CSV table of C-alpha atoms and ligand atoms in Angstrom, one decimal:
chain,number,residue,atom,x,y,z
S,18,UNK,CA,35.5,-79.7,-19.7
S,19,UNK,CA,39.1,-80.6,-18.5
S,20,UNK,CA,40.1,-79.3,-15.2
S,21,UNK,CA,43.5,-78.7,-14.5
S,22,UNK,CA,44.8,-79.7,-10.7
S,23,UNK,CA,48.0,-78.4,-9.1
S,24,UNK,CA,49.0,-81.1,-6.9
S,25,UNK,CA,48.6,-85.0,-6.9
S,26,UNK,CA,48.2,-86.0,-4.1
S,27,UNK,CA,44.6,-87.8,-2.2
S,28,UNK,CA,42.7,-84.1,-2.3
S,29,UNK,CA,43.4,-84.3,-6.0
S,30,UNK,CA,42.9,-88.1,-7.1
S,31,UNK,CA,39.2,-87.7,-5.1
S,32,UNK,CA,38.4,-84.2,-6.9
S,33,UNK,CA,38.8,-86.3,-9.8
S,34,UNK,CA,37.0,-89.2,-9.1
S,35,UNK,CA,33.9,-87.4,-7.9
S,36,UNK,CA,34.2,-85.7,-11.3
S,37,UNK,CA,34.2,-88.2,-13.9
S,38,UNK,CA,30.7,-88.9,-13.2
S,39,UNK,CA,30.3,-85.6,-14.3
S,40,UNK,CA,31.6,-86.1,-17.5
S,41,UNK,CA,34.7,-83.8,-16.7
S,42,UNK,CA,38.8,-85.0,-16.8
S,43,UNK,CA,41.9,-83.9,-15.1
S,44,UNK,CA,44.7,-82.8,-15.6
S,45,UNK,CA,47.1,-82.5,-12.6
S,46,UNK,CA,50.3,-81.3,-12.6
S,47,UNK,CA,53.2,-82.2,-9.8
S,48,UNK,CA,55.7,-80.1,-8.8
S,49,UNK,CA,56.8,-82.4,-5.9
S,50,UNK,CA,58.1,-84.9,-8.3
S,51,UNK,CA,56.7,-87.4,-6.0
S,52,UNK,CA,52.8,-87.7,-7.1
S,53,UNK,CA,50.5,-90.0,-5.6
S,54,UNK,CA,47.1,-89.5,-8.0
S,55,UNK,CA,46.2,-91.9,-10.4
S,56,UNK,CA,44.1,-91.4,-12.6
S,57,UNK,CA,43.6,-88.6,-15.8
S,58,UNK,CA,47.3,-87.2,-17.0
S,59,UNK,CA,49.7,-86.5,-14.5
S,60,UNK,CA,52.3,-83.6,-15.9
S,61,UNK,CA,55.3,-84.2,-13.4
S,62,UNK,CA,57.4,-81.4,-13.6
S,63,UNK,CA,59.6,-80.5,-10.9
S,64,UNK,CA,61.6,-78.3,-12.9
S,65,UNK,CA,58.3,-75.8,-14.2
S,66,UNK,CA,59.0,-76.8,-18.0
S,67,UNK,CA,55.3,-78.1,-18.5
S,68,UNK,CA,53.5,-75.4,-17.4
S,69,UNK,CA,52.4,-74.3,-21.1
S,70,UNK,CA,52.2,-78.1,-22.0
S,71,UNK,CA,49.3,-77.9,-18.9
S,72,UNK,CA,47.6,-75.1,-20.0
S,73,UNK,CA,46.7,-76.2,-23.4
S,74,UNK,CA,45.1,-79.2,-22.2
S,75,UNK,CA,42.5,-77.6,-19.7
S,76,UNK,CA,39.5,-75.0,-19.1
S,77,UNK,CA,39.9,-73.8,-15.9
S,78,UNK,CA,42.4,-74.9,-13.2
S,79,UNK,CA,41.9,-75.4,-9.5
S,80,UNK,CA,44.6,-76.6,-6.5
S,81,UNK,CA,44.8,-79.7,-3.9
S,82,UNK,CA,47.1,-78.0,-1.8
S,83,UNK,CA,48.0,-74.7,-0.4
S,84,UNK,CA,52.1,-74.8,0.1
S,85,UNK,CA,52.2,-73.9,-4.3
S,86,UNK,CA,54.5,-70.5,-5.1
S,87,UNK,CA,51.3,-67.9,-5.5
S,88,UNK,CA,53.4,-66.2,-8.4
S,89,UNK,CA,52.7,-69.6,-10.3
S,90,UNK,CA,49.3,-69.2,-9.9
S,91,UNK,CA,49.3,-65.5,-10.9
S,92,UNK,CA,51.1,-66.4,-14.3
S,93,UNK,CA,48.4,-69.2,-14.7
S,94,UNK,CA,45.6,-66.3,-14.0
S,95,UNK,CA,47.0,-64.6,-17.3
S,96,UNK,CA,46.0,-67.6,-19.7
S,97,UNK,CA,43.7,-69.4,-17.7
S,98,UNK,CA,40.4,-68.7,-15.2
S,99,UNK,CA,41.6,-70.5,-11.7
S,100,UNK,CA,39.4,-70.9,-8.4
S,101,UNK,CA,40.1,-70.1,-6.2
S,102,UNK,CA,42.2,-67.2,-6.9
S,103,UNK,CA,45.5,-66.5,-5.8
S,104,UNK,CA,44.6,-63.7,-3.3
S,105,UNK,CA,42.9,-66.9,-1.4
S,106,UNK,CA,46.2,-68.6,-1.5
S,107,UNK,CA,48.4,-65.8,-0.9
S,108,UNK,CA,46.0,-65.0,1.9
S,109,UNK,CA,46.1,-69.1,3.6
S,110,UNK,CA,49.9,-69.6,3.4
S,111,UNK,CA,50.8,-66.5,5.8
S,112,UNK,CA,49.5,-67.1,9.2
S,113,UNK,CA,49.8,-63.6,9.5
S,114,UNK,CA,48.0,-62.3,7.2
S,115,UNK,CA,45.4,-64.6,7.3
S,116,UNK,CA,44.8,-63.6,11.0
S,117,UNK,CA,44.5,-59.7,10.1
S,118,UNK,CA,41.7,-60.6,7.4
S,119,UNK,CA,39.6,-62.8,10.7
S,120,UNK,CA,40.6,-59.5,12.5
S,121,UNK,CA,39.6,-57.0,9.9
S,122,UNK,CA,35.8,-59.3,9.8
S,123,UNK,CA,35.8,-59.4,13.4
S,124,UNK,CA,36.2,-63.3,13.3
S,125,UNK,CA,37.2,-63.8,16.6
S,126,UNK,CA,40.7,-65.9,17.1
S,127,UNK,CA,43.1,-66.8,20.0
S,128,UNK,CA,44.8,-63.4,21.2
S,129,UNK,CA,48.5,-63.1,19.0
S,130,UNK,CA,51.6,-61.7,18.7
S,131,UNK,CA,53.8,-62.1,15.7
S,132,UNK,CA,57.8,-62.3,16.8
S,133,UNK,CA,61.2,-61.5,14.8
S,134,UNK,CA,63.7,-63.4,17.3
S,135,UNK,CA,64.3,-65.3,20.3
S,136,UNK,CA,64.3,-62.4,22.2
S,137,UNK,CA,61.0,-61.5,20.9
S,138,UNK,CA,59.4,-64.4,21.2
S,139,UNK,CA,60.5,-64.6,24.8
S,140,UNK,CA,58.9,-61.3,25.8
S,141,UNK,CA,55.5,-62.6,23.9
S,142,UNK,CA,55.5,-65.9,26.1
S,143,UNK,CA,55.9,-63.4,29.3
S,144,UNK,CA,52.9,-61.5,28.3
S,145,UNK,CA,50.4,-64.4,26.6
S,146,UNK,CA,51.5,-66.9,28.6
S,147,UNK,CA,52.7,-66.6,32.2
S,148,UNK,CA,51.4,-63.5,33.2
S,149,UNK,CA,47.8,-64.8,32.8
S,150,UNK,CA,48.8,-68.5,33.3
S,151,UNK,CA,48.9,-70.3,30.4
S,152,UNK,CA,51.0,-71.6,27.6
S,153,UNK,CA,51.5,-70.1,24.2
S,154,UNK,CA,51.8,-71.9,21.2
S,155,UNK,CA,54.3,-70.6,18.2
S,156,UNK,CA,54.0,-71.4,15.2
S,157,UNK,CA,55.8,-70.5,11.9
S,158,UNK,CA,53.8,-67.6,9.8
S,159,UNK,CA,54.5,-69.7,6.5
S,160,UNK,CA,55.3,-73.5,5.3
S,161,UNK,CA,53.5,-75.0,8.6
S,162,UNK,CA,51.2,-78.1,8.3
S,163,UNK,CA,49.3,-80.9,10.4
S,164,UNK,CA,51.2,-79.6,13.2
S,165,UNK,CA,54.8,-78.6,12.0
S,166,UNK,CA,57.2,-75.9,12.5
S,167,UNK,CA,55.6,-75.2,16.1
S,168,UNK,CA,56.0,-75.4,19.6
S,169,UNK,CA,54.5,-75.3,22.7
S,170,UNK,CA,56.1,-73.0,25.1
S,171,UNK,CA,55.3,-72.4,29.2
S,172,UNK,CA,57.5,-70.7,30.1
S,173,UNK,CA,60.0,-67.8,28.5
S,174,UNK,CA,63.1,-69.1,29.3
S,175,UNK,CA,62.3,-72.0,26.6
S,176,UNK,CA,62.4,-69.3,23.9
S,177,UNK,CA,65.9,-69.4,23.2
S,178,UNK,CA,65.3,-74.1,22.2
S,179,UNK,CA,61.7,-73.3,20.5
S,180,UNK,CA,63.9,-70.6,18.5
S,181,UNK,CA,66.5,-73.1,17.6
S,182,UNK,CA,63.8,-76.0,16.5
S,183,UNK,CA,61.5,-74.1,14.8
S,184,UNK,CA,64.0,-72.6,12.6
S,185,UNK,CA,61.7,-69.9,10.8
S,186,UNK,CA,63.1,-65.8,10.8
S,187,UNK,CA,58.9,-64.7,11.6
S,188,UNK,CA,56.6,-67.0,14.3
S,189,UNK,CA,52.9,-66.2,15.8
S,190,UNK,CA,53.1,-66.6,19.2
S,191,UNK,CA,49.1,-67.5,20.0
S,192,UNK,CA,47.5,-67.9,24.0
S,193,UNK,CA,46.6,-71.2,24.3
S,194,UNK,CA,43.1,-71.6,23.7
S,195,UNK,CA,41.3,-74.0,26.1
S,196,UNK,CA,39.0,-75.2,24.2
S,197,UNK,CA,36.2,-77.9,24.5
S,198,UNK,CA,36.6,-79.5,21.0
S,199,UNK,CA,37.8,-78.2,17.6
S,200,UNK,CA,35.3,-78.1,14.8
S,201,UNK,CA,35.4,-76.8,11.3
S,202,UNK,CA,33.0,-75.4,8.7
S,203,UNK,CA,32.8,-76.2,5.4
S,204,UNK,CA,31.4,-73.9,2.5
S,205,UNK,CA,31.0,-73.7,-0.7
S,206,UNK,CA,30.7,-70.4,-3.5
S,207,UNK,CA,30.3,-70.4,-6.4
S,208,UNK,CA,30.5,-68.4,-9.5
S,209,UNK,CA,27.0,-66.1,-9.4
S,210,UNK,CA,27.7,-65.8,-5.4
S,211,UNK,CA,25.7,-68.9,-4.1
S,212,UNK,CA,26.8,-70.0,-1.2
S,213,UNK,CA,26.2,-73.3,0.7
S,214,UNK,CA,27.0,-74.7,4.3
S,215,UNK,CA,28.4,-78.3,5.3
S,216,UNK,CA,26.9,-78.7,9.3
S,217,UNK,CA,30.2,-78.6,11.3
S,218,UNK,CA,32.1,-81.4,11.5
S,219,UNK,CA,34.2,-82.2,15.5
S,220,UNK,CA,37.8,-82.5,14.5
S,221,UNK,CA,40.3,-85.0,16.6
S,222,UNK,CA,44.0,-84.5,15.7
S,223,UNK,CA,46.9,-86.1,17.6
S,224,UNK,CA,49.9,-84.8,17.3
S,225,UNK,CA,48.9,-82.4,14.7
S,226,UNK,CA,47.4,-84.6,12.5
S,227,UNK,CA,44.1,-85.2,12.3
S,228,UNK,CA,42.4,-88.6,13.2
S,229,UNK,CA,38.3,-88.4,13.8
S,230,UNK,CA,35.8,-86.0,12.2
S,231,UNK,CA,32.6,-86.9,12.9
S,232,UNK,CA,29.1,-84.8,12.2
S,233,UNK,CA,26.1,-83.6,12.8
S,234,UNK,CA,27.2,-83.3,15.5
S,235,UNK,CA,24.1,-83.8,17.9
S,236,UNK,CA,24.8,-81.1,20.7
S,237,UNK,CA,24.9,-78.2,18.3
S,238,UNK,CA,22.7,-75.6,18.7
S,239,UNK,CA,21.7,-74.0,15.6
S,240,UNK,CA,23.1,-70.5,17.0
S,241,UNK,CA,26.4,-71.7,16.9
S,242,UNK,CA,26.5,-73.2,13.8
S,243,UNK,CA,24.5,-69.8,11.8
S,244,UNK,CA,28.0,-68.1,14.3
S,245,UNK,CA,30.3,-70.5,11.8
S,246,UNK,CA,28.1,-69.5,8.8
S,247,UNK,CA,28.5,-65.9,9.3
S,248,UNK,CA,32.2,-66.0,9.5
S,249,UNK,CA,33.0,-68.2,6.9
S,250,UNK,CA,30.9,-66.0,4.6
S,251,UNK,CA,32.5,-62.8,5.3
S,252,UNK,CA,36.0,-64.9,4.2
S,253,UNK,CA,34.5,-66.0,1.1
S,254,UNK,CA,32.9,-62.7,0.0
S,255,UNK,CA,35.7,-61.1,1.0
S,256,UNK,CA,37.9,-63.5,-0.8
S,257,UNK,CA,35.5,-63.3,-4.2
S,258,UNK,CA,35.7,-67.2,-3.4
S,259,UNK,CA,34.8,-69.7,-6.1
S,260,UNK,CA,34.2,-73.3,-4.4
S,261,UNK,CA,35.7,-75.2,-1.4
S,262,UNK,CA,36.5,-73.1,1.9
S,263,UNK,CA,37.4,-74.4,5.4
S,264,UNK,CA,38.1,-72.8,8.1
S,265,UNK,CA,39.0,-74.4,11.6
S,266,UNK,CA,37.8,-73.3,14.6
S,267,UNK,CA,37.8,-73.7,18.6
S,268,UNK,CA,35.2,-73.5,20.2
S,269,UNK,CA,35.0,-72.5,24.2
S,270,UNK,CA,33.3,-73.9,27.3
S,271,UNK,CA,31.0,-71.4,26.7
S,272,UNK,CA,30.3,-72.1,23.1
S,273,UNK,CA,32.3,-69.2,21.9
S,274,UNK,CA,34.1,-70.0,18.5
S,275,UNK,CA,37.5,-68.9,17.8
S,276,UNK,CA,39.0,-69.2,13.9
S,277,UNK,CA,41.9,-71.2,14.3
S,278,UNK,CA,43.3,-71.3,10.2
S,279,UNK,CA,41.4,-71.6,7.1
S,280,UNK,CA,42.6,-74.2,3.8
S,281,UNK,CA,41.7,-73.0,0.5
S,282,UNK,CA,40.8,-76.1,-0.9
S,283,UNK,CA,38.5,-79.6,-0.4
S,284,UNK,CA,39.4,-80.6,3.6
S,285,UNK,CA,40.7,-83.6,5.3
S,286,UNK,CA,37.4,-82.7,7.8
S,287,UNK,CA,35.4,-82.9,4.9
S,288,UNK,CA,35.8,-86.7,3.9
S,289,UNK,CA,32.6,-87.7,5.8
S,290,UNK,CA,30.3,-86.0,2.9
S,291,UNK,CA,31.3,-88.3,0.7
S,292,UNK,CA,28.7,-90.6,1.9
S,293,UNK,CA,27.3,-88.5,4.6
S,294,UNK,CA,25.7,-86.0,3.1
S,295,UNK,CA,24.1,-85.8,-0.8
S,296,UNK,CA,26.9,-83.9,-2.8
S,297,UNK,CA,30.0,-84.3,-1.7
S,298,UNK,CA,32.8,-81.7,-0.7
S,299,UNK,CA,35.0,-83.0,-3.8
S,300,UNK,CA,31.7,-82.4,-6.1
S,301,UNK,CA,30.4,-79.2,-4.9
S,302,UNK,CA,34.1,-78.8,-5.1
S,303,UNK,CA,34.3,-79.4,-8.7
S,304,UNK,CA,30.5,-77.6,-9.7
S,305,UNK,CA,31.5,-74.4,-8.4
S,306,UNK,CA,34.7,-73.8,-10.3
S,307,UNK,CA,33.2,-75.2,-13.3
S,308,UNK,CA,30.4,-72.2,-13.3
S,309,UNK,CA,27.7,-75.5,-13.0
S,310,UNK,CA,24.8,-74.9,-9.9
S,311,UNK,CA,25.8,-76.0,-6.4
S,312,UNK,CA,24.5,-79.7,-5.1
S,313,UNK,CA,22.3,-80.4,-1.6
S,314,UNK,CA,25.1,-80.3,1.5
S,315,UNK,CA,22.6,-81.8,3.8
S,316,UNK,CA,23.4,-84.7,5.6
S,317,UNK,CA,22.1,-88.6,4.5
S,318,UNK,CA,23.2,-90.1,8.3
S,319,UNK,CA,25.6,-89.7,10.9
S,320,UNK,CA,29.0,-90.3,9.6
S,321,UNK,CA,33.2,-90.8,11.5
S,322,UNK,CA,35.5,-90.4,9.1
S,323,UNK,CA,38.4,-92.4,10.9
S,324,UNK,CA,42.0,-91.7,9.4
S,325,UNK,CA,44.3,-94.1,8.1
S,326,UNK,CA,48.0,-93.3,9.4
S,327,UNK,CA,51.4,-95.0,9.1
S,328,UNK,CA,49.7,-98.4,8.0
S,329,UNK,CA,47.2,-99.9,6.7
S,330,UNK,CA,44.4,-102.3,8.3
S,331,UNK,CA,43.2,-105.5,6.1
S,332,UNK,CA,41.3,-104.1,3.5
S,333,UNK,CA,38.7,-107.2,3.6
S,334,UNK,CA,38.6,-106.9,7.8
S,335,UNK,CA,36.9,-103.2,6.7
S,336,UNK,CA,34.8,-104.5,4.0
S,337,UNK,CA,33.9,-107.1,6.4
S,338,UNK,CA,31.7,-104.5,8.5
S,339,UNK,CA,28.9,-103.3,7.2
S,340,UNK,CA,28.3,-99.2,6.9
S,341,UNK,CA,32.5,-98.7,6.4
S,342,UNK,CA,33.2,-97.2,3.3
S,343,UNK,CA,37.1,-97.8,2.5
S,344,UNK,CA,38.7,-95.3,0.7
S,345,UNK,CA,42.8,-96.1,-0.1
S,346,UNK,CA,44.6,-93.4,-1.6
S,347,UNK,CA,47.2,-96.1,-2.9
S,348,UNK,CA,50.1,-94.9,-1.1
S,349,UNK,CA,53.1,-96.6,0.4
S,350,UNK,CA,52.8,-97.1,4.1
S,351,UNK,CA,54.9,-95.0,5.8
S,352,UNK,CA,55.3,-93.3,9.4
S,353,UNK,CA,53.6,-90.6,9.9
S,354,UNK,CA,51.3,-90.7,6.2
S,355,UNK,CA,48.0,-90.1,5.5
S,356,UNK,CA,47.4,-93.7,3.1
S,357,UNK,CA,43.4,-93.6,3.5
S,358,UNK,CA,40.2,-93.2,5.3
S,359,UNK,CA,37.1,-95.3,6.5
S,360,UNK,CA,34.0,-93.6,6.7
S,361,UNK,CA,31.5,-95.3,9.3
S,362,UNK,CA,27.8,-94.6,8.9
S,363,UNK,CA,25.1,-95.4,11.4
S,364,UNK,CA,21.5,-94.6,12.2
S,365,UNK,CA,22.3,-92.3,15.6
S,366,UNK,CA,24.9,-90.8,16.8
S,367,UNK,CA,24.9,-92.9,19.5
S,368,UNK,CA,25.9,-96.1,17.4
S,369,UNK,CA,27.9,-94.5,15.0
S,370,UNK,CA,30.2,-93.1,18.3
S,371,UNK,CA,29.9,-97.8,19.6
S,372,UNK,CA,31.2,-98.3,16.2
S,373,UNK,CA,33.5,-96.0,16.2
S,374,UNK,CA,35.1,-97.0,18.8
S,375,UNK,CA,34.8,-101.2,18.4
S,376,UNK,CA,36.5,-100.2,14.8
S,377,UNK,CA,39.3,-98.2,15.6
S,378,UNK,CA,40.4,-101.0,18.3
S,379,UNK,CA,41.3,-103.0,14.7
S,380,UNK,CA,43.2,-100.2,12.9
S,381,UNK,CA,47.3,-100.0,14.1
S,382,UNK,CA,48.2,-97.7,16.2
S,383,UNK,CA,44.6,-95.2,16.5
S,384,UNK,CA,44.3,-93.5,19.1
S,385,UNK,CA,41.5,-93.6,22.0
S,386,UNK,CA,38.6,-91.7,20.0
S,387,UNK,CA,36.7,-88.8,22.2
S,388,UNK,CA,34.5,-86.8,21.6
S,389,UNK,CA,33.4,-83.6,23.3
S,390,UNK,CA,29.9,-85.0,23.7
S,391,UNK,CA,29.7,-88.5,25.6
S,392,UNK,CA,30.4,-88.2,28.4
S,393,UNK,CA,33.1,-90.3,30.3
S,394,UNK,CA,30.6,-92.6,31.9
S,395,UNK,CA,28.4,-93.2,28.5
S,396,UNK,CA,32.1,-94.4,27.3
S,397,UNK,CA,32.9,-96.7,29.5
E,1722,AMP,P1,47.3,-75.8,13.7
E,1722,AMP,O1,48.7,-76.2,12.5
E,1722,AMP,O2,47.1,-74.2,13.7
E,1722,AMP,O3,45.8,-76.0,13.2
E,1722,AMP,O4,47.3,-76.1,14.4
E,1722,AMP,C1,47.9,-78.0,14.7
E,1722,AMP,C2,47.7,-78.1,16.3
E,1722,AMP,O5,47.5,-77.5,17.0
E,1722,AMP,C3,45.9,-77.8,16.2
E,1722,AMP,O6,44.6,-78.5,15.5
E,1722,AMP,C4,45.3,-77.6,17.9
E,1722,AMP,O7,44.7,-79.1,18.1
E,1722,AMP,C5,46.9,-77.0,18.2
E,1722,AMP,N1,46.3,-75.2,18.4
E,1722,AMP,C6,47.2,-75.3,17.6
E,1722,AMP,N2,46.7,-73.6,17.9
E,1722,AMP,C7,46.1,-73.8,19.3
E,1722,AMP,C8,45.6,-72.8,20.1
E,1722,AMP,N3,46.0,-71.4,19.8
E,1722,AMP,N4,45.5,-73.4,21.1
E,1722,AMP,C9,45.5,-74.5,21.8
E,1722,AMP,N5,45.7,-75.4,20.7
E,1722,AMP,C10,46.4,-75.4,19.8
């Protein structure tokens, strides 16, 4: 069984690492000219000359990042099965289509407007923000990721500068959500329509980049998990989706969930499943794509994923720690770059949080971890 993967970064590499024990083999098609995955066969093809060679070598195709030309995926669909399909990709690339789909499926989102000029942006800031005493977040409708192409505005007078800085012809302007935490739910749908869900994770971003993800959540009531499952299930069904889908949500103080965005792929907030769940997100994605039965998503132990950004700690130091699993991506150090992660485990969430606080102090320039379910007093 040969699976073709569009994109050749760390997510592709971790997919392949999970697929080898199942007897699967991988061919990557890299259109960036700068692949980091170093496993299987990689075709480096910035000029798109090797598509036929790629297709000849694979039984089915998936992707590990969503900023791919949709027409390339549609072309591939004419020759080989692609999971998830091009409609999912198209929706996830465009914040406007994504919000429309959420609304169509009764999935609550932050209030939003679409704007196409600095004047329209100023009007949206006044209406959604100033009039209600809160900021707004303006985001480019396409091409944004990890907080790029975004600005927080408090006043309409900031619109001109923000419009110039983002430099995109169409923006989505969202009411700033006063959330207590950011969470995500990851689900997997197989080819027969069967669905499994991982327990939700709490995610901490700094400057738009994920730093910590912890699961399962000790204070999550069953209804909130069920609510998130209902939302993601309706997305999976509507898109006739096969594979892993991630839905990022804001949770408000009253428990309400608001959908932020979704990703049609394995996700950084699901890396904890590598050691934290019976079947990790990477293996389950490949099982779905290959038409195999899905694996159990049951939690093995409380787990926290700590991202290694920009600079790496000494490998020896991390490996000397009990219950720390190091995953390095083989990339050169560079500011803001995701170079690897550590999955730390413990028998209880309490001891896990203590362990994360200690470990974070040894990671170069890691922000202080914070978890919504730990009171300040407990932190001290
Ligand atoms: P995004 O690229 O949409 O995931 O945004 C990156 C990060 O910006 C999110 O993880 C949040 O921390 C923050 N953010 C985005 N949209 C909002 C919003 N409407 N209200 C509050 N914070 C937001």
